[in-house]
PDB file of C-alpha atoms and ligand atoms in Angstrom:
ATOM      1  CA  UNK A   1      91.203-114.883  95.356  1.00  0.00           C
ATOM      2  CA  UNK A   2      87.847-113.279  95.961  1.00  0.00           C
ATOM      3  CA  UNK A   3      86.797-113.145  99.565  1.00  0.00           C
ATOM      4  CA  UNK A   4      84.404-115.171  99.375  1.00  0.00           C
ATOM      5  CA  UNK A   5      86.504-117.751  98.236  1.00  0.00           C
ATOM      6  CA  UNK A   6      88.319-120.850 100.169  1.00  0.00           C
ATOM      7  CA  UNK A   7      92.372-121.850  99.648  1.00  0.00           C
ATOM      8  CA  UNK A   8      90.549-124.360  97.297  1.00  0.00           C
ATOM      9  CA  UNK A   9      88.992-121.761  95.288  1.00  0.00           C
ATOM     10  CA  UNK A  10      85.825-123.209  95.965  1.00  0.00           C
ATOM     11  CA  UNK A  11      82.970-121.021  97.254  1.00  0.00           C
ATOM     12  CA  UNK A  12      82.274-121.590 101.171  1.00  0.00           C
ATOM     13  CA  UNK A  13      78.763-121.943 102.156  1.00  0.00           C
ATOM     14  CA  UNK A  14      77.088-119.182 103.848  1.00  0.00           C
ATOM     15  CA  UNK A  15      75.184-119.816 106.462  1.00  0.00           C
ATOM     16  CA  UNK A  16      71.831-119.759 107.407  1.00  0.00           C
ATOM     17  CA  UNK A  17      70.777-117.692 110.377  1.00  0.00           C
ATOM     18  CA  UNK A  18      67.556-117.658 112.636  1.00  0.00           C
ATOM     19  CA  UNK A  19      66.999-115.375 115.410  1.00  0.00           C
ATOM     20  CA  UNK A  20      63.386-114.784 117.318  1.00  0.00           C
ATOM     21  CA  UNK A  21      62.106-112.714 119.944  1.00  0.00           C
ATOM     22  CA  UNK A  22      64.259-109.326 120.317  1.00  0.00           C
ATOM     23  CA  UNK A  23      61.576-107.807 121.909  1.00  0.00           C
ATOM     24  CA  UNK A  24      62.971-104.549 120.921  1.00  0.00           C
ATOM     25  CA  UNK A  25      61.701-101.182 122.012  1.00  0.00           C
ATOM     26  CA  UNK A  26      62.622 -97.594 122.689  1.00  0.00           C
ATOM     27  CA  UNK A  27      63.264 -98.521 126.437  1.00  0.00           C
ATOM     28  CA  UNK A  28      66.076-101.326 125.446  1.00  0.00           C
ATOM     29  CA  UNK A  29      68.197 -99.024 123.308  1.00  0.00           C
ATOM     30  CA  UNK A  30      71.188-101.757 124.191  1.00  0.00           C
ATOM     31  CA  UNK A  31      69.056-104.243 122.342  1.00  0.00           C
ATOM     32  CA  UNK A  32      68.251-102.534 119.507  1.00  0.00           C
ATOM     33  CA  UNK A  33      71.460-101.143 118.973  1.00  0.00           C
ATOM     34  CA  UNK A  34      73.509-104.843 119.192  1.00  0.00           C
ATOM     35  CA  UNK A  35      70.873-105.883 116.590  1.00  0.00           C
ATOM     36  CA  UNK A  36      71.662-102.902 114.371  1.00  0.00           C
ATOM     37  CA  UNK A  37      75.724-104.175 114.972  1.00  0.00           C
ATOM     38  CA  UNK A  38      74.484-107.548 114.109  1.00  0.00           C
ATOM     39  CA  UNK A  39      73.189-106.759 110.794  1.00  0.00           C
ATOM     40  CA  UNK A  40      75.938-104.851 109.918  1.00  0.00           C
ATOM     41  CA  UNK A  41      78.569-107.239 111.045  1.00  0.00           C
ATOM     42  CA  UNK A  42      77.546-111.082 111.418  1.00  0.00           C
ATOM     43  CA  UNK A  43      74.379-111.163 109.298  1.00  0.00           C
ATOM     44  CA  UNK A  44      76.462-109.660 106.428  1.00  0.00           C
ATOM     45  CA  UNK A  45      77.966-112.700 105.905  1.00  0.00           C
ATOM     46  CA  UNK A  46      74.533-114.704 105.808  1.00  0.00           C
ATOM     47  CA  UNK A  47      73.049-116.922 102.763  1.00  0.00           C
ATOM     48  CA  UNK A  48      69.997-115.943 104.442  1.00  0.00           C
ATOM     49  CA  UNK A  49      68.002-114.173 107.780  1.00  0.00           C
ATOM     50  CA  UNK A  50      64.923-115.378 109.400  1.00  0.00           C
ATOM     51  CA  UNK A  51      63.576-113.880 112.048  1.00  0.00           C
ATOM     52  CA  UNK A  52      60.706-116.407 113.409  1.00  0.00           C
ATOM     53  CA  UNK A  53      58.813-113.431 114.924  1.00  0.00           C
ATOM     54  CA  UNK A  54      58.516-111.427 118.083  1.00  0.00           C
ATOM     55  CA  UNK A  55      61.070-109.087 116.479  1.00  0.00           C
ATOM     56  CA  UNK A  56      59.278-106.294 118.513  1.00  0.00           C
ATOM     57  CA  UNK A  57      57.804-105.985 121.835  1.00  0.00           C
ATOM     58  CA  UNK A  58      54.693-105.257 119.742  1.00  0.00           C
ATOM     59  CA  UNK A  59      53.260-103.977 116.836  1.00  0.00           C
ATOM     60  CA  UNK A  60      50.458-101.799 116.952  1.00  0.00           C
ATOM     61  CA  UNK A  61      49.922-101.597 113.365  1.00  0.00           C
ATOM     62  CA  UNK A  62      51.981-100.194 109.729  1.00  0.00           C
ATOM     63  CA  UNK A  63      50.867 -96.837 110.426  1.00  0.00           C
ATOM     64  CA  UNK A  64      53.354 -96.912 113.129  1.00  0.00           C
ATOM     65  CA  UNK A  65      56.371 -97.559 110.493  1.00  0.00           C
ATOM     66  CA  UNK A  66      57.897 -93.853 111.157  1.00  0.00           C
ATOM     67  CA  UNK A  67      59.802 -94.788 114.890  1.00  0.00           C
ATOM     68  CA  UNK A  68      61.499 -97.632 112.828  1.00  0.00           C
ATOM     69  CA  UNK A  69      63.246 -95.847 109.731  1.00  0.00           C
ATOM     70  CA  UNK A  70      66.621 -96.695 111.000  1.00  0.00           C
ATOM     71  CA  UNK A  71      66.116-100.410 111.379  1.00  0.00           C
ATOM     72  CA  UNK A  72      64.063-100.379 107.919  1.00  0.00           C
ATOM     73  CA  UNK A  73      67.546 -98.550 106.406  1.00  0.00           C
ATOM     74  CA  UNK A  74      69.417-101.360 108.388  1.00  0.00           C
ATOM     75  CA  UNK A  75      67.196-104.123 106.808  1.00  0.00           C
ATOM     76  CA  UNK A  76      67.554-102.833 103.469  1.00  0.00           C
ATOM     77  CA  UNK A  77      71.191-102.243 104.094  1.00  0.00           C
ATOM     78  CA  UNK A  78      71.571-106.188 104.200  1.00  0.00           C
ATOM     79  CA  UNK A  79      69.203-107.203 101.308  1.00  0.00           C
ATOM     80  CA  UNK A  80      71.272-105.100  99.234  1.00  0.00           C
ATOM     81  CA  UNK A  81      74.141-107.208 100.166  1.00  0.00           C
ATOM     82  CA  UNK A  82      72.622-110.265  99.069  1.00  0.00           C
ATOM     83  CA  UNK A  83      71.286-111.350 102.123  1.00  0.00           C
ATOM     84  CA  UNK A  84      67.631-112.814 101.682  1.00  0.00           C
ATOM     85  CA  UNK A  85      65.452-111.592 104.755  1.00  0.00           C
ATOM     86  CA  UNK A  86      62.556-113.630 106.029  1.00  0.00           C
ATOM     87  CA  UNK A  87      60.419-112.625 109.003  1.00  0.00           C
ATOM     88  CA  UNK A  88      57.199-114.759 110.585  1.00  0.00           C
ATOM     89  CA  UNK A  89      54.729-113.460 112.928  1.00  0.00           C
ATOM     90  CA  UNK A  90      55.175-114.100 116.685  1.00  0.00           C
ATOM     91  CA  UNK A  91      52.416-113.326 119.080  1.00  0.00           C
ATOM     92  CA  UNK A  92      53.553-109.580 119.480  1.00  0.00           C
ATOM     93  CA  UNK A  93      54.141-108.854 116.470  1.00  0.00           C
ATOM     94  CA  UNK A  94      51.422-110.663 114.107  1.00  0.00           C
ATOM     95  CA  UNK A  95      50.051-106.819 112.740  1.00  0.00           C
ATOM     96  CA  UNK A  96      53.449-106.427 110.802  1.00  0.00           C
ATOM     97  CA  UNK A  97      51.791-106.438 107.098  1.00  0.00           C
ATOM     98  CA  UNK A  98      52.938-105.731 103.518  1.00  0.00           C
ATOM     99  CA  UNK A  99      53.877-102.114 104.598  1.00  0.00           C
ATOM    100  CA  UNK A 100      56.729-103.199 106.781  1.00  0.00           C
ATOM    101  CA  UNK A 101      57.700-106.307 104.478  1.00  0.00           C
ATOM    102  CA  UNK A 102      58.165-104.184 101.405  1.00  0.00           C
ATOM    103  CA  UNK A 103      59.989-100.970 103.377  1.00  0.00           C
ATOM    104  CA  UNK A 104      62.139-103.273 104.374  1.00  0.00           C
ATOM    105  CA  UNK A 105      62.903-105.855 101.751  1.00  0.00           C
ATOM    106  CA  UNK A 106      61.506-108.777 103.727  1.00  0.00           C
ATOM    107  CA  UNK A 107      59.746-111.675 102.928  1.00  0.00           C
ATOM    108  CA  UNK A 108      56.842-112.618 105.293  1.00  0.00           C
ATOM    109  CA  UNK A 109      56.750-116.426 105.965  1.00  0.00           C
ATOM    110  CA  UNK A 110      53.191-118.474 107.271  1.00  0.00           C
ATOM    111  CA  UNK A 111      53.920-120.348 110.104  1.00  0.00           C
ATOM    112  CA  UNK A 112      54.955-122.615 110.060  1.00  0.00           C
ATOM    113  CA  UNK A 113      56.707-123.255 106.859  1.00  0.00           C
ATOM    114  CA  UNK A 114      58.516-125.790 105.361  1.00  0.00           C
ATOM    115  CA  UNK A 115      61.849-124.937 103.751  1.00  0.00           C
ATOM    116  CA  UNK A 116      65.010-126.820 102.474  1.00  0.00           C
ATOM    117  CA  UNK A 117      68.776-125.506 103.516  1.00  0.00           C
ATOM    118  CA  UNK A 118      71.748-127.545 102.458  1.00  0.00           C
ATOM    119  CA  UNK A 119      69.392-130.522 101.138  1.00  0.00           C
ATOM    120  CA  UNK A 120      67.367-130.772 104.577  1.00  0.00           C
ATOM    121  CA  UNK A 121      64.336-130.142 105.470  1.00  0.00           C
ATOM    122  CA  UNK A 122      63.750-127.723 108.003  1.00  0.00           C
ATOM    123  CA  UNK A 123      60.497-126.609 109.607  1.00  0.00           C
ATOM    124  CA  UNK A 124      59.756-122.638 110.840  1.00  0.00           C
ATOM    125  CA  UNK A 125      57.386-121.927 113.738  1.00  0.00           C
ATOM    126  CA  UNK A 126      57.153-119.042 116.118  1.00  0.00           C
ATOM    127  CA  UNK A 127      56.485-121.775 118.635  1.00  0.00           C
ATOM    128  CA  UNK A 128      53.549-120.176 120.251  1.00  0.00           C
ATOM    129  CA  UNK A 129      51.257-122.858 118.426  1.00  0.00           C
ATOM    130  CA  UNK A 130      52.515-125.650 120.540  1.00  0.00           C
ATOM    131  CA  UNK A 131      51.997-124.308 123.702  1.00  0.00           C
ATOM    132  CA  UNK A 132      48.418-126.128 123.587  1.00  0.00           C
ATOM    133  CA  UNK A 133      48.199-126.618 127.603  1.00  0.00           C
ATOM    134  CA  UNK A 134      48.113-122.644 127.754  1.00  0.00           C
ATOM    135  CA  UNK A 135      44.229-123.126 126.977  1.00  0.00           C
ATOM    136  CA  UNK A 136      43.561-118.984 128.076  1.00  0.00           C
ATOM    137  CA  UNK A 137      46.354-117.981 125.545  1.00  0.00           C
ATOM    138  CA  UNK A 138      45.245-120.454 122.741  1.00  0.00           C
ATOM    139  CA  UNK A 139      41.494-118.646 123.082  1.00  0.00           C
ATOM    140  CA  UNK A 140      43.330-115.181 122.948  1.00  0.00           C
ATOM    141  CA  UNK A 141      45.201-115.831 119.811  1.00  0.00           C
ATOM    142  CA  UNK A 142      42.239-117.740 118.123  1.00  0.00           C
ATOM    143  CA  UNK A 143      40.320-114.536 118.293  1.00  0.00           C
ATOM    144  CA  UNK A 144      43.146-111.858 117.609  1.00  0.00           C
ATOM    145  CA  UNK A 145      44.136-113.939 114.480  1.00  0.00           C
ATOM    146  CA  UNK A 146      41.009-113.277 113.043  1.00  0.00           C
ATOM    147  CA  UNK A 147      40.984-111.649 109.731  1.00  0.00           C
ATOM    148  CA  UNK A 148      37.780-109.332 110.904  1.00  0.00           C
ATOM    149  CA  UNK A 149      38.949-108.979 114.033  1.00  0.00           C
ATOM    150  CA  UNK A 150      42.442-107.248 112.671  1.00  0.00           C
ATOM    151  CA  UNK A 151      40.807-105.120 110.283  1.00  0.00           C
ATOM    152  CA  UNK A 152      38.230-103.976 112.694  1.00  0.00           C
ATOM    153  CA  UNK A 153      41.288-103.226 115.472  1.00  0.00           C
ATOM    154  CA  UNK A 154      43.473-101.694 112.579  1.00  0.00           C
ATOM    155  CA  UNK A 155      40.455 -99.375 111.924  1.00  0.00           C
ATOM    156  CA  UNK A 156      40.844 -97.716 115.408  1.00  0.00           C
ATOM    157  CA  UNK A 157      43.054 -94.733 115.818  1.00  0.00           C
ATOM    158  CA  UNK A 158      46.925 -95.490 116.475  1.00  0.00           C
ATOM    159  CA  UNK A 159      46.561 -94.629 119.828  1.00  0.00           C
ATOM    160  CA  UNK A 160      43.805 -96.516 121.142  1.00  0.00           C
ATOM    161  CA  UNK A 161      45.396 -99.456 119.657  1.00  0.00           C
ATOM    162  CA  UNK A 162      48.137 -98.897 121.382  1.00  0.00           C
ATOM    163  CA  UNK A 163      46.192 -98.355 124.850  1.00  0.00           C
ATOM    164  CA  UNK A 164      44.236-101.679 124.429  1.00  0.00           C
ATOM    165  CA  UNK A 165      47.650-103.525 123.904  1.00  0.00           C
ATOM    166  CA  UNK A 166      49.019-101.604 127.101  1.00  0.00           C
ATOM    167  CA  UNK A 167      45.679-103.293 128.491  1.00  0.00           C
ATOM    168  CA  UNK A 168      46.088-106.429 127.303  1.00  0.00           C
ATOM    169  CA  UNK A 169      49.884-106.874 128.160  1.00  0.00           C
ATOM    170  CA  UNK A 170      49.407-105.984 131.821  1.00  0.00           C
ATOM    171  CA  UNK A 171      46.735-108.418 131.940  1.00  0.00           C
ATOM    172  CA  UNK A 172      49.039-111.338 130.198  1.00  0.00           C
ATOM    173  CA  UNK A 173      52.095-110.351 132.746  1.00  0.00           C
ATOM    174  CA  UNK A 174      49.395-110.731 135.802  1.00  0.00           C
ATOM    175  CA  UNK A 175      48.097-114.317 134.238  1.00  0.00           C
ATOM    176  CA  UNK A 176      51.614-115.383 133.293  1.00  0.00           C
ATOM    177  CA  UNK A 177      52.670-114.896 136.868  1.00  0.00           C
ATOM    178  CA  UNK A 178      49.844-117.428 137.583  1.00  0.00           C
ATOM    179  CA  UNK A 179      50.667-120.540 135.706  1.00  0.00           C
ATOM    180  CA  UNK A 180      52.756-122.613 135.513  1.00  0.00           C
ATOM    181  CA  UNK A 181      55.535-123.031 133.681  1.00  0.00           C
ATOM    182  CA  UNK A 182      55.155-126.482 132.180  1.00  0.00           C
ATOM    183  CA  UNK A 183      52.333-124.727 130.767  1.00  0.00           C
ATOM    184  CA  UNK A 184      54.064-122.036 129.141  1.00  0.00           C
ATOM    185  CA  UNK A 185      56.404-124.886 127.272  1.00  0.00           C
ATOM    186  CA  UNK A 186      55.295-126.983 124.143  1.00  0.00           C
ATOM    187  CA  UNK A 187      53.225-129.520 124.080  1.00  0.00           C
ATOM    188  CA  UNK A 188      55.180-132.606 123.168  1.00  0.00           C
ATOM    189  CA  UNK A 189      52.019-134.141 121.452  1.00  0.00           C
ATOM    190  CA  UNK A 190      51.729-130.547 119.382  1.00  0.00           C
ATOM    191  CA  UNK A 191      55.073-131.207 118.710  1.00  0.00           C
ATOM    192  CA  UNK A 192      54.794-134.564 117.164  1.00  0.00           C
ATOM    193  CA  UNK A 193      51.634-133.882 115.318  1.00  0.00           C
ATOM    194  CA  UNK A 194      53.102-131.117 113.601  1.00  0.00           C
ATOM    195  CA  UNK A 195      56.632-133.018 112.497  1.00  0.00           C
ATOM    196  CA  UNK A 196      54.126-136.028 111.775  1.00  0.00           C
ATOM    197  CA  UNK A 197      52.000-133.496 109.519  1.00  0.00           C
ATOM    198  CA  UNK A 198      55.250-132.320 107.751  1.00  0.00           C
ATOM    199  CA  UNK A 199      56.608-135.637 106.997  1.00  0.00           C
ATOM    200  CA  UNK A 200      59.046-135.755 109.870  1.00  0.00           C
ATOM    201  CA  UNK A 201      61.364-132.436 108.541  1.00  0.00           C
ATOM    202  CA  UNK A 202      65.087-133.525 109.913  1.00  0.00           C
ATOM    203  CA  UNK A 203      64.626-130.154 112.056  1.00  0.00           C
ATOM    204  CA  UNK A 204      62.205-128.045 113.819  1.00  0.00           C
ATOM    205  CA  UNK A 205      63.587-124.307 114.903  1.00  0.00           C
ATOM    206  CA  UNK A 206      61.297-121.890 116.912  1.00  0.00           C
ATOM    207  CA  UNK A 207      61.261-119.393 119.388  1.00  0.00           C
ATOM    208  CA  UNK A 208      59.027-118.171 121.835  1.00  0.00           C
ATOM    209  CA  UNK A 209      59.467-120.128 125.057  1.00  0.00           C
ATOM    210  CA  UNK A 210      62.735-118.704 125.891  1.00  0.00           C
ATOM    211  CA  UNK A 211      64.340-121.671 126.588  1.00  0.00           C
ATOM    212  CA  UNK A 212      67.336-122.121 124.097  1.00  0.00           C
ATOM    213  CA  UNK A 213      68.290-125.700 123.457  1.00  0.00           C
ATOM    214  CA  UNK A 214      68.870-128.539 121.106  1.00  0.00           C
ATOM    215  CA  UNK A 215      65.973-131.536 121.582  1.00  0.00           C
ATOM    216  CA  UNK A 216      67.161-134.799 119.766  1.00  0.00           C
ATOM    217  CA  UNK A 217      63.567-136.558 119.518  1.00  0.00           C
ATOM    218  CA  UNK A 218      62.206-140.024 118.069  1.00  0.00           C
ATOM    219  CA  UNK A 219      58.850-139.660 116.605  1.00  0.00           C
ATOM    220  CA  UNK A 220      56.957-142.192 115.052  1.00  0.00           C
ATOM    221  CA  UNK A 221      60.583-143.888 114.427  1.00  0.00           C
ATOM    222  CA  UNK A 222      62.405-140.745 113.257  1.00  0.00           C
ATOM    223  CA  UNK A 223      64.644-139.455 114.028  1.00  0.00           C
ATOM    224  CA  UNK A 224      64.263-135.629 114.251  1.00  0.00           C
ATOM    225  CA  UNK A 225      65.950-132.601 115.935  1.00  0.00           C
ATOM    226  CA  UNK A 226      64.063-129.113 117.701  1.00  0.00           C
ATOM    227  CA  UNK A 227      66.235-125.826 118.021  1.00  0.00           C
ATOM    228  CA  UNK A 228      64.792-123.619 120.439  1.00  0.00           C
ATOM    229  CA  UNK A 229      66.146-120.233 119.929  1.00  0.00           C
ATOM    230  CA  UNK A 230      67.048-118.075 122.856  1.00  0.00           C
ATOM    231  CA  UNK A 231      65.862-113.999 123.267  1.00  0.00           C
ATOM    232  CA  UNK A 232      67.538-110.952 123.166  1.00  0.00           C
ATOM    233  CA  UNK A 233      66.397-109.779 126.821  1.00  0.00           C
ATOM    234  CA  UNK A 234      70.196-109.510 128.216  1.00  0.00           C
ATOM    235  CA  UNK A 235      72.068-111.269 125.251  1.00  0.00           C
ATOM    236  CA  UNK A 236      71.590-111.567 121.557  1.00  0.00           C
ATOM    237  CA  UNK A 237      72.168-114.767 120.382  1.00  0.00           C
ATOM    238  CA  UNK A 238      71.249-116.840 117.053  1.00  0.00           C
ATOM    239  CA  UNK A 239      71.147-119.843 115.556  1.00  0.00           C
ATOM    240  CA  UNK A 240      73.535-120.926 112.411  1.00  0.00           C
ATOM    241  CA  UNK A 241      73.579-123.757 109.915  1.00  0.00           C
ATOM    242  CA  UNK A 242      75.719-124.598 107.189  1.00  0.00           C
ATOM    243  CA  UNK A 243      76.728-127.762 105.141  1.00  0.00           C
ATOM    244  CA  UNK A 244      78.519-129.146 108.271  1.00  0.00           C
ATOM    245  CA  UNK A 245      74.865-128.500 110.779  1.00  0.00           C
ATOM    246  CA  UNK A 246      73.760-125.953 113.112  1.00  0.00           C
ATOM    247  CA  UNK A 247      75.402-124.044 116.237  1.00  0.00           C
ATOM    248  CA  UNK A 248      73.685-121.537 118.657  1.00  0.00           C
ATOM    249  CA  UNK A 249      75.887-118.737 118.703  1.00  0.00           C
ATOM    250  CA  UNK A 250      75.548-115.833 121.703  1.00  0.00           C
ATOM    251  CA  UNK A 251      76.928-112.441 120.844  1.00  0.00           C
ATOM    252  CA  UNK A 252      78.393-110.316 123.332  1.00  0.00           C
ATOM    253  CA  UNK A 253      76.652-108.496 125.791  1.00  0.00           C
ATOM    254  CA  UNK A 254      75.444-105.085 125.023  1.00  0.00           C
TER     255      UNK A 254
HETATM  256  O1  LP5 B 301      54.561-112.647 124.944  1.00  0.00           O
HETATM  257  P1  LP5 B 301      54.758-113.391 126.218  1.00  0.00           P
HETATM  258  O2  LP5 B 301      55.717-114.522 126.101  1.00  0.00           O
HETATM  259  O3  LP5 B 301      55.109-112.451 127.360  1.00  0.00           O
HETATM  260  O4  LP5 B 301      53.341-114.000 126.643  1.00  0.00           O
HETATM  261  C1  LP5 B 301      52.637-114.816 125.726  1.00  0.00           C
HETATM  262  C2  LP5 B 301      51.151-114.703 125.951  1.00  0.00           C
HETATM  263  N1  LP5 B 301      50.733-113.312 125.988  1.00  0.00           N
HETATM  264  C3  LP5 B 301      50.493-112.618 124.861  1.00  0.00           C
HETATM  265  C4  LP5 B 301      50.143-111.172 125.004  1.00  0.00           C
HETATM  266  C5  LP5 B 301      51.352-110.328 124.583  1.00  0.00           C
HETATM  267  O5  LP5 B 301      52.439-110.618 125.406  1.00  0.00           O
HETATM  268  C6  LP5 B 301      51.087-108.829 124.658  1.00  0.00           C
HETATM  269  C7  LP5 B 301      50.207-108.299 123.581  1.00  0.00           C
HETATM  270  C8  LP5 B 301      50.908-108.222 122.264  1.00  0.00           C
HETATM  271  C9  LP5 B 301      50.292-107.208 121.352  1.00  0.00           C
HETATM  272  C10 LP5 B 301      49.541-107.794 120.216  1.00  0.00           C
HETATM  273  C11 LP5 B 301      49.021-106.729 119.323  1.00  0.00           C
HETATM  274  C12 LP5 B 301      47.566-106.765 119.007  1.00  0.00           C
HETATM  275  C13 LP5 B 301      46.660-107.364 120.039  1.00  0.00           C
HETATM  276  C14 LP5 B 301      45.747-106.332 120.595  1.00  0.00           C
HETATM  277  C15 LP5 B 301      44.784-106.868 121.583  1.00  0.00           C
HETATM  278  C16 LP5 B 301      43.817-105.814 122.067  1.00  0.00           C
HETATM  279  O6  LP5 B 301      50.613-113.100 123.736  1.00  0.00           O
HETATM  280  C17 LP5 B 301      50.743-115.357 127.241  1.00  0.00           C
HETATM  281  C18 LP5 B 301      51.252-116.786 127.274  1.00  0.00           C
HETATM  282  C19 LP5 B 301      52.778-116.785 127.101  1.00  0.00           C
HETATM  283  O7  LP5 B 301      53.069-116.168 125.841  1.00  0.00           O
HETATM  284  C20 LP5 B 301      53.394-118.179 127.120  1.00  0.00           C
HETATM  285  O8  LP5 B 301      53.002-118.916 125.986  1.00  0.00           O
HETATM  286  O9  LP5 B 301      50.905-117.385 128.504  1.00  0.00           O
HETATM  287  O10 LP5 B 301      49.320-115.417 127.220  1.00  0.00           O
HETATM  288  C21 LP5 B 301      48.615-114.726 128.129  1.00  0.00           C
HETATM  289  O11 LP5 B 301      49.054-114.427 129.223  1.00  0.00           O
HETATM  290  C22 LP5 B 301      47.228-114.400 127.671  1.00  0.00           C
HETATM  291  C23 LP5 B 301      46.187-114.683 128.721  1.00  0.00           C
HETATM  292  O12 LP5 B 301      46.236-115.992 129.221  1.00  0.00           O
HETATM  293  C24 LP5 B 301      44.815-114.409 128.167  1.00  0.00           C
HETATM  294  C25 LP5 B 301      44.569-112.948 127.937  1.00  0.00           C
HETATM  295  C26 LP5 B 301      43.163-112.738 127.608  1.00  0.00           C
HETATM  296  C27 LP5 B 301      42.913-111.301 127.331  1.00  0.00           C
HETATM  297  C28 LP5 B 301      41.522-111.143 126.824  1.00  0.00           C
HETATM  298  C29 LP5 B 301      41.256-109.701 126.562  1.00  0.00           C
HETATM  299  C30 LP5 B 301      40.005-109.505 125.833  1.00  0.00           C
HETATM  300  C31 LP5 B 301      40.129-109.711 124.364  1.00  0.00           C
HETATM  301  C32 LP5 B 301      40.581-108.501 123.638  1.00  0.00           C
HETATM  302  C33 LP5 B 301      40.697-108.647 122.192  1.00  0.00           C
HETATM  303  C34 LP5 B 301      40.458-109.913 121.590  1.00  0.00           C
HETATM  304 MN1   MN B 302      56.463-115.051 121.484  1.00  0.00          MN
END
């Protein structure tokens, strides 16, 4: 019997997994180092990775690839095993470009996206989107997701990219501190709209908010489900789904 293989004989399905905001950086070596585990242990066993963005604290650009070889290796590592690897942009790391994608044999994903997994339709967002009563933020990323606006920022030397995100992330920490929090959530008329544009998918799964949980909703007289996946700030954790549904799953602390 193969390994892969049930006392039936029958191939067992291999999950699905999502995971969002790592945040990782050189000053969370824990972090990054219970991801690396995770690849090489848990995600091994994967149909399939997404990682619905924030995957880094931030991303100054492609020309900053060389800090990340070992993760790229990692990444690799796991496509070679068979595992497909799909990454979205959160609102940290929306520079990662074709450089990145291809070093590291991952597919980059608009969000959201549509996608089917064990005859369901599933829907992919970083989540940031939704959080329409954030009216400063929703400004902010109108202008930084600006085609022009990237390639004239990409244009500027690696450094002062880096200093103007230093800038810009001190100011965000000082105006986060500020709101409230309802208004760092989705907004549940975003919400709708957005299953309502997508034909009412069975699920939603996104990140960003930090607040892991399972939302059963009705919309419009469906009946739908949104998986909020959790970050990596003390625990790793990530969502799985196979033929029998989906289960958030922590890891063990680093
Ligand atoms: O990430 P998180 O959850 O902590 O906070 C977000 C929103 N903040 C951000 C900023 C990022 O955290 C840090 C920057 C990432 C680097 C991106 C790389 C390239 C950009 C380079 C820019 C020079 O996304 C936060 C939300 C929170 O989620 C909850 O949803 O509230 O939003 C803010 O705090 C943003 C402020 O409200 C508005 C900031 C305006 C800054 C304007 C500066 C001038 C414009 C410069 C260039 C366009
Ligand atoms: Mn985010």
């Amino acid at each position: 019997m193969q390994n892969n293989e049930n006392k039936s004989g029958s191939n067992p399905v291999r999950p699905d997994l999502f995971i969002s905001d790592l945040h990782l950086c050189a000053s969370r070596p824990e972090i990054t180092q219970a991801f690396l585990d995770f690849l090489s242990k848990t995600a091994t066993h994967a149909n399939s990775l997404y990682i619905l963005g924030d995957l880094f604290e931030y991303w100054a650009g492609d020309d900053d690839l060389e800090q990340h070889q070992v993760l790229i290796a990692a990444f690799k590592a796991l496509a070679s095993c068979g595992v497909k690897l799909y990454f979205m942009h959160g609102n940290r790391d929306f520079l990662i470009g074709a450089r990145f994608c291809n070093a590291a044999n991952i597919q980059l994903l608009a969000d959201p996206s549509l996608i089917t997994i064990q005859g369901k339709r599933v829907l992919l967002s970083h989540g940031d989107a939704l959080c329409t009563d954030d009216v400063d933020y929703q400004h902010f990323r109108y202008q930084v997701r600006e085609s022009q606006w990237q390639q004239d920022f990409l244009m500027q030397p690696l450094a002062d990219r880096k200093q103007q995100i230093e800038a810009i992330r001190l100011r965000s920490e000082q105006e986060k501190s500020q709101k409230l929090a309802q208004i760092m959530d989705v907004n549940q008329d975003a919400v709708a709209a957005l299953f309502s544009a997508y034909n009412y998918p069975e699920l939603l799964i996104h990140g960003h908010t930090h607040r892991p949980n399972q939302h059963r909703l009705q919309i419009d007289g469906h009946q739908v489900t949104r998986w909020v996946l959790g970050d990596w700030y003390e625990q790793g954790s990530y969502l799985a789904c196979d033929q029998n549904g989906c289960k958030a799953e922590a890891l063990p602390s680093p």
